[in-house]
Amino acid sequence: QKEVEQNSGPLSVPEGAIASLNCTYSDRVSQSFFWYRQYSGKSPELIMSIYSNGDKEDGRFTAQLNKASQYVSLLIRDSQPSDSATYLCPRGQLTFGSGTQLTVLP
Amino acid sequence: EADIYQTPRYLVIGTGKKITLECSQTMGHDKMYWYQQDPGMELHLIHYSYGVNSTEKGDLSSESTVSRIRTEHFPLTLESARPSHTSQYLCASRGGAENIQYFGAGTRLSVL
């Protein structure tokens, strides 16, 4: 089963800064990669999916995938306090990593 | 938008009661999952299913059972609830062209 490692957290950034979150994978089989966001007390929601090497942008969010390095990152530009949440990478198709807790300070 | 529903959203019951947490999805997904999550902690997989009449236990030892008689329905049953079962239970399904996993809103269970 794929193992995934995330940023050691938690991560705090000031409002307006770029937040950078990372996941690395230990297998070379994965073809699809996802980022989920979970607010405290809520269920996870998908915010980005990426399948090809390179960058994928959606508003203030950019996912970067490097399959050769087994590395996927999420950049949040112009971070807002409303971005404060835990960001999760799936661990295969069954489980998730512990996530990175992001706090954006006003 | 995800069409996956969990009921009830909140449940407070006494020790020893039998309860069933409901989960339904209208997306036609074959794969469905149950997770348990305590506040501030990671998701723990307790059961999953890859289709009708298919159920498997997850990583977390659980005293619950599941059934998958219909594609759209994946209920979780606790035969005898205990205070240690107090937690949030999240149901999810996966499918579609992009094989994305969607979550229900969750059931917050308190066992007194």
mmCIF file of C-alpha atoms in Angstrom:
data_model
loop_
_atom_site.group_PDB
_atom_site.id
_atom_site.type_symbol
_atom_site.label_atom_id
_atom_site.label_comp_id
_atom_site.label_asym_id
_atom_site.label_seq_id
_atom_site.Cartn_x
_atom_site.Cartn_y
_atom_site.Cartn_z
ATOM 1 C CA GLN A 1 0.000 0.000 0.000
ATOM 2 C CA LYS A 2 1.188 3.443 -0.838
ATOM 3 C CA GLU A 3 2.696 5.386 2.011
ATOM 4 C CA VAL A 4 2.464 9.132 2.052
ATOM 5 C CA GLU A 5 4.334 11.685 4.094
ATOM 6 C CA GLN A 6 3.227 15.229 4.603
ATOM 7 C CA ASN A 7 4.804 18.416 5.900
ATOM 8 C CA SER A 8 5.588 18.206 9.536
ATOM 9 C CA GLY A 9 2.961 20.490 10.974
ATOM 10 C CA PRO A 10 1.385 22.598 12.051
ATOM 11 C CA LEU A 11 2.102 25.429 9.636
ATOM 12 C CA SER A 12 1.395 29.091 10.345
ATOM 13 C CA VAL A 13 1.615 31.856 7.764
ATOM 14 C CA PRO A 14 0.582 35.502 7.867
ATOM 15 C CA GLU A 15 -2.410 36.648 5.876
ATOM 16 C CA GLY A 16 -1.481 37.388 2.274
ATOM 17 C CA ALA A 17 1.535 35.047 2.253
ATOM 18 C CA ILE A 18 2.033 31.887 0.208
ATOM 19 C CA ALA A 19 1.407 28.651 2.073
ATOM 20 C CA SER A 20 3.281 25.612 0.771
ATOM 21 C CA LEU A 21 2.159 22.093 1.596
ATOM 22 C CA ASN A 22 3.848 18.904 0.435
ATOM 23 C CA CYS A 23 3.235 15.193 0.079
ATOM 24 C CA THR A 24 5.695 12.532 -1.005
ATOM 25 C CA TYR A 25 4.791 8.996 -2.004
ATOM 26 C CA SER A 26 6.787 5.820 -1.575
ATOM 27 C CA ASP A 27 5.479 3.956 -4.617
ATOM 28 C CA ARG A 28 5.636 4.671 -8.342
ATOM 29 C CA VAL A 29 2.239 3.277 -9.275
ATOM 30 C CA SER A 30 -0.021 6.203 -8.445
ATOM 31 C CA GLN A 31 -1.559 7.930 -11.436
ATOM 32 C CA SER A 32 -3.836 10.388 -9.709
ATOM 33 C CA PHE A 33 -3.222 12.740 -6.839
ATOM 34 C CA PHE A 34 -5.637 14.711 -4.725
ATOM 35 C CA TRP A 35 -5.672 17.389 -2.087
ATOM 36 C CA TYR A 36 -8.486 17.574 0.453
ATOM 37 C CA ARG A 37 -9.276 20.309 2.949
ATOM 38 C CA GLN A 38 -10.960 19.629 6.271
ATOM 39 C CA TYR A 39 -12.266 22.361 8.500
ATOM 40 C CA SER A 40 -12.521 21.604 12.197
ATOM 41 C CA GLY A 41 -15.624 19.522 12.897
ATOM 42 C CA LYS A 42 -16.431 19.130 9.186
ATOM 43 C CA SER A 43 -15.837 16.379 6.645
ATOM 44 C CA PRO A 44 -12.998 16.487 4.097
ATOM 45 C CA GLU A 45 -13.690 18.137 0.765
ATOM 46 C CA LEU A 46 -11.749 17.834 -2.467
ATOM 47 C CA ILE A 47 -9.977 21.031 -3.484
ATOM 48 C CA MET A 48 -7.556 19.878 -6.181
ATOM 49 C CA SER A 49 -6.915 16.863 -8.373
ATOM 50 C CA ILE A 50 -3.881 16.453 -10.623
ATOM 51 C CA TYR A 51 -2.902 13.663 -12.977
ATOM 52 C CA SER A 52 -0.078 15.013 -15.129
ATOM 53 C CA ASN A 53 3.362 16.278 -14.289
ATOM 54 C CA GLY A 54 3.541 20.032 -13.920
ATOM 55 C CA ASP A 55 1.272 22.633 -12.440
ATOM 56 C CA LYS A 56 -2.482 22.914 -12.198
ATOM 57 C CA GLU A 57 -3.975 26.193 -11.095
ATOM 58 C CA ASP A 58 -7.433 26.867 -9.712
ATOM 59 C CA GLY A 59 -7.897 30.360 -8.368
ATOM 60 C CA ARG A 60 -5.475 30.908 -5.498
ATOM 61 C CA PHE A 61 -4.551 27.221 -5.405
ATOM 62 C CA THR A 62 -1.800 25.566 -7.447
ATOM 63 C CA ALA A 63 -0.993 21.870 -7.335
ATOM 64 C CA GLN A 64 2.432 20.770 -8.548
ATOM 65 C CA LEU A 65 3.146 17.176 -9.468
ATOM 66 C CA ASN A 66 6.480 15.514 -10.102
ATOM 67 C CA LYS A 67 5.898 11.813 -10.651
ATOM 68 C CA ALA A 68 9.585 11.011 -11.019
ATOM 69 C CA SER A 69 10.239 12.435 -7.569
ATOM 70 C CA GLN A 70 6.912 11.101 -6.261
ATOM 71 C CA TYR A 71 6.128 14.537 -4.965
ATOM 72 C CA VAL A 72 2.954 16.617 -5.016
ATOM 73 C CA SER A 73 2.614 20.028 -3.483
ATOM 74 C CA LEU A 74 -0.128 22.565 -2.912
ATOM 75 C CA LEU A 75 0.546 26.275 -2.988
ATOM 76 C CA ILE A 76 -2.020 28.698 -1.610
ATOM 77 C CA ARG A 77 -1.402 32.245 -2.756
ATOM 78 C CA ASP A 78 -2.670 35.284 -0.888
ATOM 79 C CA SER A 79 -3.555 33.103 2.101
ATOM 80 C CA GLN A 80 -6.685 34.083 3.989
ATOM 81 C CA PRO A 81 -7.804 33.244 7.520
ATOM 82 C CA SER A 82 -10.576 31.192 5.899
ATOM 83 C CA ASP A 83 -7.860 28.882 4.521
ATOM 84 C CA SER A 84 -7.077 27.777 8.078
ATOM 85 C CA ALA A 85 -7.814 24.051 8.028
ATOM 86 C CA THR A 86 -6.156 20.659 7.842
ATOM 87 C CA TYR A 87 -4.983 19.666 4.369
ATOM 88 C CA LEU A 88 -4.936 15.956 3.570
ATOM 89 C CA CYS A 89 -3.288 13.707 1.016
ATOM 90 C CA PRO A 90 -4.925 10.344 0.340
ATOM 91 C CA ARG A 91 -2.829 7.323 1.200
ATOM 92 C CA GLY A 92 -3.790 5.065 -1.679
ATOM 93 C CA GLN A 93 -7.500 4.574 -2.148
ATOM 94 C CA LEU A 94 -8.333 3.639 1.405
ATOM 95 C CA THR A 95 -6.810 5.974 3.949
ATOM 96 C CA PHE A 96 -5.323 9.410 4.458
ATOM 97 C CA GLY A 97 -2.212 10.800 6.022
ATOM 98 C CA SER A 98 -2.407 12.737 9.267
ATOM 99 C CA GLY A 99 -2.587 15.973 7.315
ATOM 100 C CA THR A 100 -1.000 19.366 7.730
ATOM 101 C CA GLN A 101 -2.792 21.860 9.921
ATOM 102 C CA LEU A 102 -2.550 25.313 8.386
ATOM 103 C CA THR A 103 -3.240 28.476 10.345
ATOM 104 C CA VAL A 104 -3.381 31.801 8.537
ATOM 105 C CA LEU A 105 -2.809 34.630 10.976
ATOM 106 C CA PRO A 106 -4.728 37.883 10.404
ATOM 107 C CA GLU B 1 -21.506 18.483 -5.953
ATOM 108 C CA ALA B 2 -21.375 15.262 -3.977
ATOM 109 C CA ASP B 3 -24.648 13.398 -3.422
ATOM 110 C CA ILE B 4 -23.838 11.391 -0.349
ATOM 111 C CA TYR B 5 -26.028 11.562 2.714
ATOM 112 C CA GLN B 6 -25.644 10.483 6.293
ATOM 113 C CA THR B 7 -28.313 10.228 8.950
ATOM 114 C CA PRO B 8 -28.625 11.078 11.700
ATOM 115 C CA ARG B 9 -26.256 14.047 11.900
ATOM 116 C CA TYR B 10 -26.164 13.879 15.693
ATOM 117 C CA LEU B 11 -27.029 11.025 18.029
ATOM 118 C CA VAL B 12 -26.906 10.720 21.807
ATOM 119 C CA ILE B 13 -27.661 7.277 23.198
ATOM 120 C CA GLY B 14 -27.145 5.189 26.287
ATOM 121 C CA THR B 15 -24.665 2.381 26.765
ATOM 122 C CA GLY B 16 -25.759 -0.995 25.436
ATOM 123 C CA LYS B 17 -28.110 0.324 22.778
ATOM 124 C CA LYS B 18 -28.040 -0.986 19.226
ATOM 125 C CA ILE B 19 -27.706 1.724 16.588
ATOM 126 C CA THR B 20 -27.448 1.962 12.824
ATOM 127 C CA LEU B 21 -25.822 4.864 11.068
ATOM 128 C CA GLU B 22 -27.178 5.360 7.573
ATOM 129 C CA CYS B 23 -25.216 6.311 4.465
ATOM 130 C CA SER B 24 -26.584 6.648 0.963
ATOM 131 C CA GLN B 25 -25.163 7.955 -2.294
ATOM 132 C CA THR B 26 -26.881 8.639 -5.584
ATOM 133 C CA MET B 27 -23.765 8.734 -7.769
ATOM 134 C CA GLY B 28 -23.722 5.023 -8.573
ATOM 135 C CA HIS B 29 -20.296 4.560 -6.995
ATOM 136 C CA ASP B 30 -19.177 0.996 -6.324
ATOM 137 C CA LYS B 31 -16.648 1.901 -3.626
ATOM 138 C CA MET B 32 -17.832 3.053 -0.234
ATOM 139 C CA TYR B 33 -16.052 3.653 3.069
ATOM 140 C CA TRP B 34 -16.633 4.292 6.757
ATOM 141 C CA TYR B 35 -14.147 6.315 8.797
ATOM 142 C CA GLN B 36 -13.983 7.199 12.466
ATOM 143 C CA GLN B 37 -12.437 10.480 13.505
ATOM 144 C CA ASP B 38 -11.913 11.998 16.925
ATOM 145 C CA PRO B 39 -11.452 15.790 17.249
ATOM 146 C CA GLY B 40 -8.038 16.898 16.014
ATOM 147 C CA MET B 41 -7.060 13.375 15.040
ATOM 148 C CA GLU B 42 -6.615 11.627 11.713
ATOM 149 C CA LEU B 43 -9.208 9.606 9.860
ATOM 150 C CA HIS B 44 -9.264 5.901 10.673
ATOM 151 C CA LEU B 45 -10.744 3.461 8.178
ATOM 152 C CA ILE B 46 -13.117 1.016 9.859
ATOM 153 C CA HIS B 47 -14.930 -0.622 6.910
ATOM 154 C CA TYR B 48 -15.017 -0.472 3.142
ATOM 155 C CA SER B 49 -16.833 -2.055 0.244
ATOM 156 C CA TYR B 50 -16.017 -2.428 -3.431
ATOM 157 C CA GLY B 51 -19.528 -3.355 -4.467
ATOM 158 C CA VAL B 52 -22.712 -5.185 -3.591
ATOM 159 C CA ASN B 53 -22.128 -8.075 -1.171
ATOM 160 C CA SER B 54 -18.496 -7.020 -0.713
ATOM 161 C CA THR B 55 -17.345 -5.723 2.676
ATOM 162 C CA GLU B 56 -13.926 -5.559 4.301
ATOM 163 C CA LYS B 57 -12.587 -4.404 7.659
ATOM 164 C CA GLY B 58 -10.217 -1.483 7.736
ATOM 165 C CA ASP B 59 -7.179 -0.667 9.793
ATOM 166 C CA LEU B 60 -9.014 0.262 12.963
ATOM 167 C CA SER B 61 -10.332 -2.564 15.054
ATOM 168 C CA SER B 62 -14.021 -1.936 15.416
ATOM 169 C CA GLU B 63 -17.000 -3.545 17.090
ATOM 170 C CA SER B 64 -19.228 -2.398 14.276
ATOM 171 C CA THR B 65 -20.563 -4.252 11.251
ATOM 172 C CA VAL B 66 -21.615 -3.118 7.795
ATOM 173 C CA SER B 67 -23.700 -4.459 4.951
ATOM 174 C CA ARG B 68 -23.892 -3.693 1.230
ATOM 175 C CA ILE B 69 -27.084 -5.095 -0.177
ATOM 176 C CA ARG B 70 -27.637 -2.205 -2.595
ATOM 177 C CA THR B 71 -25.074 -0.121 -4.421
ATOM 178 C CA GLU B 72 -26.358 3.129 -3.009
ATOM 179 C CA HIS B 73 -26.673 2.078 0.638
ATOM 180 C CA PHE B 74 -23.900 1.254 3.153
ATOM 181 C CA PRO B 75 -25.194 1.244 6.752
ATOM 182 C CA LEU B 76 -22.977 0.848 9.830
ATOM 183 C CA THR B 77 -24.331 -0.977 12.886
ATOM 184 C CA LEU B 78 -23.140 -1.007 16.471
ATOM 185 C CA GLU B 79 -24.754 -3.931 18.290
ATOM 186 C CA SER B 80 -24.009 -2.597 21.767
ATOM 187 C CA ALA B 81 -22.816 0.976 22.014
ATOM 188 C CA ARG B 82 -20.163 1.947 24.558
ATOM 189 C CA PRO B 83 -18.753 5.312 25.663
ATOM 190 C CA SER B 84 -15.564 4.417 23.745
ATOM 191 C CA HIS B 85 -17.640 4.595 20.544
ATOM 192 C CA THR B 86 -18.165 8.306 21.044
ATOM 193 C CA SER B 87 -16.716 9.885 17.912
ATOM 194 C CA GLN B 88 -17.521 11.295 14.503
ATOM 195 C CA TYR B 89 -18.324 8.741 11.795
ATOM 196 C CA LEU B 90 -17.742 9.727 8.182
ATOM 197 C CA CYS B 91 -19.063 7.857 5.165
ATOM 198 C CA ALA B 92 -17.489 8.258 1.727
ATOM 199 C CA SER B 93 -17.864 6.925 -1.775
ATOM 200 C CA ARG B 94 -15.473 6.865 -4.727
ATOM 201 C CA GLY B 95 -16.048 6.628 -8.428
ATOM 202 C CA GLY B 96 -16.590 8.499 -11.645
ATOM 203 C CA ALA B 97 -14.172 9.255 -14.440
ATOM 204 C CA GLU B 98 -11.657 10.897 -12.091
ATOM 205 C CA ASN B 99 -12.078 8.311 -9.306
ATOM 206 C CA ILE B 100 -12.649 11.029 -6.724
ATOM 207 C CA GLN B 101 -13.683 10.253 -3.168
ATOM 208 C CA TYR B 102 -16.583 12.227 -1.737
ATOM 209 C CA PHE B 103 -17.583 12.470 1.907
ATOM 210 C CA GLY B 104 -20.894 12.759 3.648
ATOM 211 C CA ALA B 105 -21.444 15.390 6.329
ATOM 212 C CA GLY B 106 -20.821 12.863 9.117
ATOM 213 C CA THR B 107 -22.645 11.553 12.165
ATOM 214 C CA ARG B 108 -21.513 12.777 15.531
ATOM 215 C CA LEU B 109 -22.201 10.018 18.066
ATOM 216 C CA SER B 110 -22.174 10.399 21.841
ATOM 217 C CA VAL B 111 -22.627 7.323 24.015
ATOM 218 C CA LEU B 112 -23.414 8.069 27.639
#
